[in-house]
Structures are given as C-alpha cells and as structure tokens.
mmCIF file of C-alpha atoms in Angstrom:
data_model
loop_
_atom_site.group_PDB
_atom_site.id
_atom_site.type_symbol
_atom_site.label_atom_id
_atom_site.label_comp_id
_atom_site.label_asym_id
_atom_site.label_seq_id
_atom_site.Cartn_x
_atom_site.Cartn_y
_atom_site.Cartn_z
ATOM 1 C CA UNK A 11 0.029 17.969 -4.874
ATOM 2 C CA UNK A 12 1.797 14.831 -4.627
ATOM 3 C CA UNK A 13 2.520 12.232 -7.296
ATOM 4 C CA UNK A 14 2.767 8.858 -6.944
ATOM 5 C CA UNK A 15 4.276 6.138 -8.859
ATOM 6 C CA UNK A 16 4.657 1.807 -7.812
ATOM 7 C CA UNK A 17 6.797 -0.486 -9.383
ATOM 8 C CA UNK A 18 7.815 -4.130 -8.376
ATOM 9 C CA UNK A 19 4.780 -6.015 -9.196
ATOM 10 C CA UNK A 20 4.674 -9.152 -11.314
ATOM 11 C CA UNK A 21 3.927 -12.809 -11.758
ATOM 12 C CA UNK A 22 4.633 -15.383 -8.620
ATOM 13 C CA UNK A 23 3.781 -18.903 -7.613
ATOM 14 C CA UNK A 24 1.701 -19.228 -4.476
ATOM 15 C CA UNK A 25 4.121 -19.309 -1.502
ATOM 16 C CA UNK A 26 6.536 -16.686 -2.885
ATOM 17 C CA UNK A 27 7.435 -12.967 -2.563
ATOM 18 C CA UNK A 28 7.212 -9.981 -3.786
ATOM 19 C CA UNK A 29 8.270 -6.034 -2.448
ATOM 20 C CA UNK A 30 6.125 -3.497 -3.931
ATOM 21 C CA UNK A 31 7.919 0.345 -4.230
ATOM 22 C CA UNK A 32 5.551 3.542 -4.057
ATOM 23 C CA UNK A 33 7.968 6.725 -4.950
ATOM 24 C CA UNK A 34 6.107 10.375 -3.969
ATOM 25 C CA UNK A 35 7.006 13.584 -5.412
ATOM 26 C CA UNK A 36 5.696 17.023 -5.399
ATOM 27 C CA UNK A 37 5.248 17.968 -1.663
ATOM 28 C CA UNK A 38 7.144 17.088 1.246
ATOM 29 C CA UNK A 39 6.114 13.696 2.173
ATOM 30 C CA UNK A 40 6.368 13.077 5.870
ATOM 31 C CA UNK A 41 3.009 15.594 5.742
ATOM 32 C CA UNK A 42 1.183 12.259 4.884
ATOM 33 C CA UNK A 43 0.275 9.126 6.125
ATOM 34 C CA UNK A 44 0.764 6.320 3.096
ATOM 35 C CA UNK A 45 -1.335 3.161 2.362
ATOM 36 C CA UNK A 46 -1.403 0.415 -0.155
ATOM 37 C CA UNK A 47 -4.869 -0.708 -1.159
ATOM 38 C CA UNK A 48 -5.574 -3.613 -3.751
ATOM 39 C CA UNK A 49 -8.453 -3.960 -6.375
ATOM 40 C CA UNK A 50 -9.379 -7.149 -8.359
ATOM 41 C CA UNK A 51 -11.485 -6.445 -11.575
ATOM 42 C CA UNK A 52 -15.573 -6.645 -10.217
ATOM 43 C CA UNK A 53 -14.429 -6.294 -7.111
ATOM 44 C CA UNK A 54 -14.271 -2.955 -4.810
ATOM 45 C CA UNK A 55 -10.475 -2.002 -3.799
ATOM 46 C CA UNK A 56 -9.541 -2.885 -0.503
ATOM 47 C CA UNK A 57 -7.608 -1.798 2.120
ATOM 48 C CA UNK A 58 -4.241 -3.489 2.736
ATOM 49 C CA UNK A 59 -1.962 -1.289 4.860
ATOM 50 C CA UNK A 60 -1.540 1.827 6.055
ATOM 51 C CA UNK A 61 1.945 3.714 7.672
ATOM 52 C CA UNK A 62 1.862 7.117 9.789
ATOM 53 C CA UNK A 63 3.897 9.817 9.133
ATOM 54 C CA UNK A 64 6.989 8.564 10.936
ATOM 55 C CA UNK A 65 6.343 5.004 10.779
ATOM 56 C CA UNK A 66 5.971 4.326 14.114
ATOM 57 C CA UNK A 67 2.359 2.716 13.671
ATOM 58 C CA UNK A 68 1.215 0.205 11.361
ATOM 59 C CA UNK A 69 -1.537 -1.016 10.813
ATOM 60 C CA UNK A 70 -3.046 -3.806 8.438
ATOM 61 C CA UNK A 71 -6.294 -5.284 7.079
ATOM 62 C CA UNK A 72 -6.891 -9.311 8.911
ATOM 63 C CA UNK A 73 -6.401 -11.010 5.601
ATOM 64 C CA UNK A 74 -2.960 -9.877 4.933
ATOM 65 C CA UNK A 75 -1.593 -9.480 9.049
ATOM 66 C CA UNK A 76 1.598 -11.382 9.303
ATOM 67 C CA UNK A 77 2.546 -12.068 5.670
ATOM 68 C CA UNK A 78 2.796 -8.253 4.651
ATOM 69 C CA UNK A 79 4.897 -5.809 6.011
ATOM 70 C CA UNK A 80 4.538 -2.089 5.170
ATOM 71 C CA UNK A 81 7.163 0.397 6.089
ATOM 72 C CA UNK A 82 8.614 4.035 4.702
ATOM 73 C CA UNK A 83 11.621 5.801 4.343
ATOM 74 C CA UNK A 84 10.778 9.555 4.791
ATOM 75 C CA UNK A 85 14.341 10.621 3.655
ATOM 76 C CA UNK A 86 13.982 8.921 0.234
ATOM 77 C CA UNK A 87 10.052 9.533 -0.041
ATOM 78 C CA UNK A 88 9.480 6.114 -0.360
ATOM 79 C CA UNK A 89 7.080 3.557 0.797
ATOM 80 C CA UNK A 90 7.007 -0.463 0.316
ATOM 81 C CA UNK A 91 5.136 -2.856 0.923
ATOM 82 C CA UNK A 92 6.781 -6.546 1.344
ATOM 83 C CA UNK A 93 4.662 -9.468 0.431
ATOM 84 C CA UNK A 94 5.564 -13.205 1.749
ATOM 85 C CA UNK A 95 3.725 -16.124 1.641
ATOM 86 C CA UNK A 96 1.362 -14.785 -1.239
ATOM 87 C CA UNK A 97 -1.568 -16.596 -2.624
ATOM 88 C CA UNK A 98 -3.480 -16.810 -5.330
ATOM 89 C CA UNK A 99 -6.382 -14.681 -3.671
ATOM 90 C CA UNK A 100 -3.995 -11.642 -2.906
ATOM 91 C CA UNK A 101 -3.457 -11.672 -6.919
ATOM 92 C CA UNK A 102 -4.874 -7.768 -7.672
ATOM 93 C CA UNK A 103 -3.550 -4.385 -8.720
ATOM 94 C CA UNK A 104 -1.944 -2.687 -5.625
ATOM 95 C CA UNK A 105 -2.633 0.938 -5.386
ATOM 96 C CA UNK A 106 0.067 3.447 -3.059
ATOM 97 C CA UNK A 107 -2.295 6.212 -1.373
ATOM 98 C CA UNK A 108 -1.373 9.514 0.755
ATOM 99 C CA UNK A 109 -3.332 11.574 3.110
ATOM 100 C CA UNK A 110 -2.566 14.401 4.779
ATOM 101 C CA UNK A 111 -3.168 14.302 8.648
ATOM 102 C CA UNK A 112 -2.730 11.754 11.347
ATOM 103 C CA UNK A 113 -3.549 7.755 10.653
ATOM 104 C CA UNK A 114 -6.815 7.875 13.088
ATOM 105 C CA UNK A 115 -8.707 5.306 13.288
ATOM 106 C CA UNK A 116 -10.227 5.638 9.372
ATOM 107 C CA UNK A 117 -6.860 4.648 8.177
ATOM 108 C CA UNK A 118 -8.998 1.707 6.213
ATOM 109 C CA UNK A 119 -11.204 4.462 4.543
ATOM 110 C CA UNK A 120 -10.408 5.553 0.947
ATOM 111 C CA UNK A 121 -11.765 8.748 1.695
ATOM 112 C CA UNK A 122 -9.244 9.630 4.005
ATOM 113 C CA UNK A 123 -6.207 9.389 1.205
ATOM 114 C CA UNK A 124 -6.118 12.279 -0.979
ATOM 115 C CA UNK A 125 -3.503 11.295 -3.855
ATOM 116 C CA UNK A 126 -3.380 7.994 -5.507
ATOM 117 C CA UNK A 127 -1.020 6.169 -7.561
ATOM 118 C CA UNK A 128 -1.661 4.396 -10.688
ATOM 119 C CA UNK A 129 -1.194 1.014 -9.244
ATOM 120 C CA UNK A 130 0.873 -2.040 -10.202
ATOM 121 C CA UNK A 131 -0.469 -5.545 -11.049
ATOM 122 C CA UNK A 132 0.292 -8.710 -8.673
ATOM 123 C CA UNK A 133 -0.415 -11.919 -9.850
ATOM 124 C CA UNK A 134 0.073 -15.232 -7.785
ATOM 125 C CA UNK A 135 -0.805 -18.351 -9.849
ATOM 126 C CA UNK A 136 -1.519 -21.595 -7.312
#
C-alpha cells in the first residue's frame, strides 16, 4: 500500500508559477514509477507527467512539454512537479499517481498507476 498526499496548489495569474509536492508513505517508494495527472470538472483526467523509478526518464504529455518539469527525490519519497508559464487552460485539480513496475511505454495510461492521491486544485486566472 502506498499513500499519497499533494500540497502546493493555489490561485495564479496566467504567466506565473507554481511547484506542486506529492509525499508517499507506506511502502518503499523507489518500487514505483510516479505521475501527475490533471482533471477539470466534465472533463476526463489527463495525463501530465510521468518519472521512473530513479528519475532518469521523463516523460510528458505535448501540451505541458517545456513549461513543466517533473522530478523525484527517492531519499525523501517525494515527487514534484514545477509549473512555469501556466495558463488559464492548465487550471485543474492535479492528481500524484504510483505504479509499480517499469515506466514502458503506457506511462500515459491510468491503468498502469495503482495508488492515487487525493489531488490538489490549480487555478490560473488570465
């Protein structure tokens, strides 16, 4: 079992920045590859980023490549995900996701992520 809990979200202007913070628990977390995925209300979450075990690879969904940066410290068990440049059309709540196993090439697949956080909102007024 792992647990997972995200914190840093908030309210920002378009153009500014924001770090999100996803802290596991519960098992020993470089077992998992870690993601961040984002759902607007009437809309179906989407994949943002996802991190393998040791952070080598990263990889990261078109409409977010080169603003966001997603990276993980497996000492701490902790995963962020840094957000520059925002918009208004990133605004969503942000969701921190594990799965056991290598990243693949299903990283972007919510059925590969086995433990989920409760998310954290992100709002980016224009």
């Amino acid at each position: 079992q792992v647990q997972l809990v995200e914190s840093g979200g908030g309210f920002v202007q378009a153009g500014g920045s924001l770090n999100l913070s996803c802290e596991a628990s519960g098992s020993t977390f470089i077992d998992y590859k870690m993601a961040w995925f984002r759902q607007d209300p009437g809309k179906e979450r989407e994949f943002v980023a996802a991190i393998s075990r040791n952070g080598v690879v990263r990889n990261y969904a078109d409409s977010v490549k080169g603003r966001f940066t997603i990276s993980r410290d497996n000492a701490k068990n902790l995963v962020w995900l840094q957000m520059n440049s925002l918009k208004p059309e990133d605004t969503a709540r942000y969701f921190c996701a594990a799965g056991s196993g290598a990243l693949g090439t299903t990283y972007m697949m919510q059925a590969r992520y086995d433990y989920w956080g409760q998310g954290t909102q992100v709002t980016v007024s224009s």
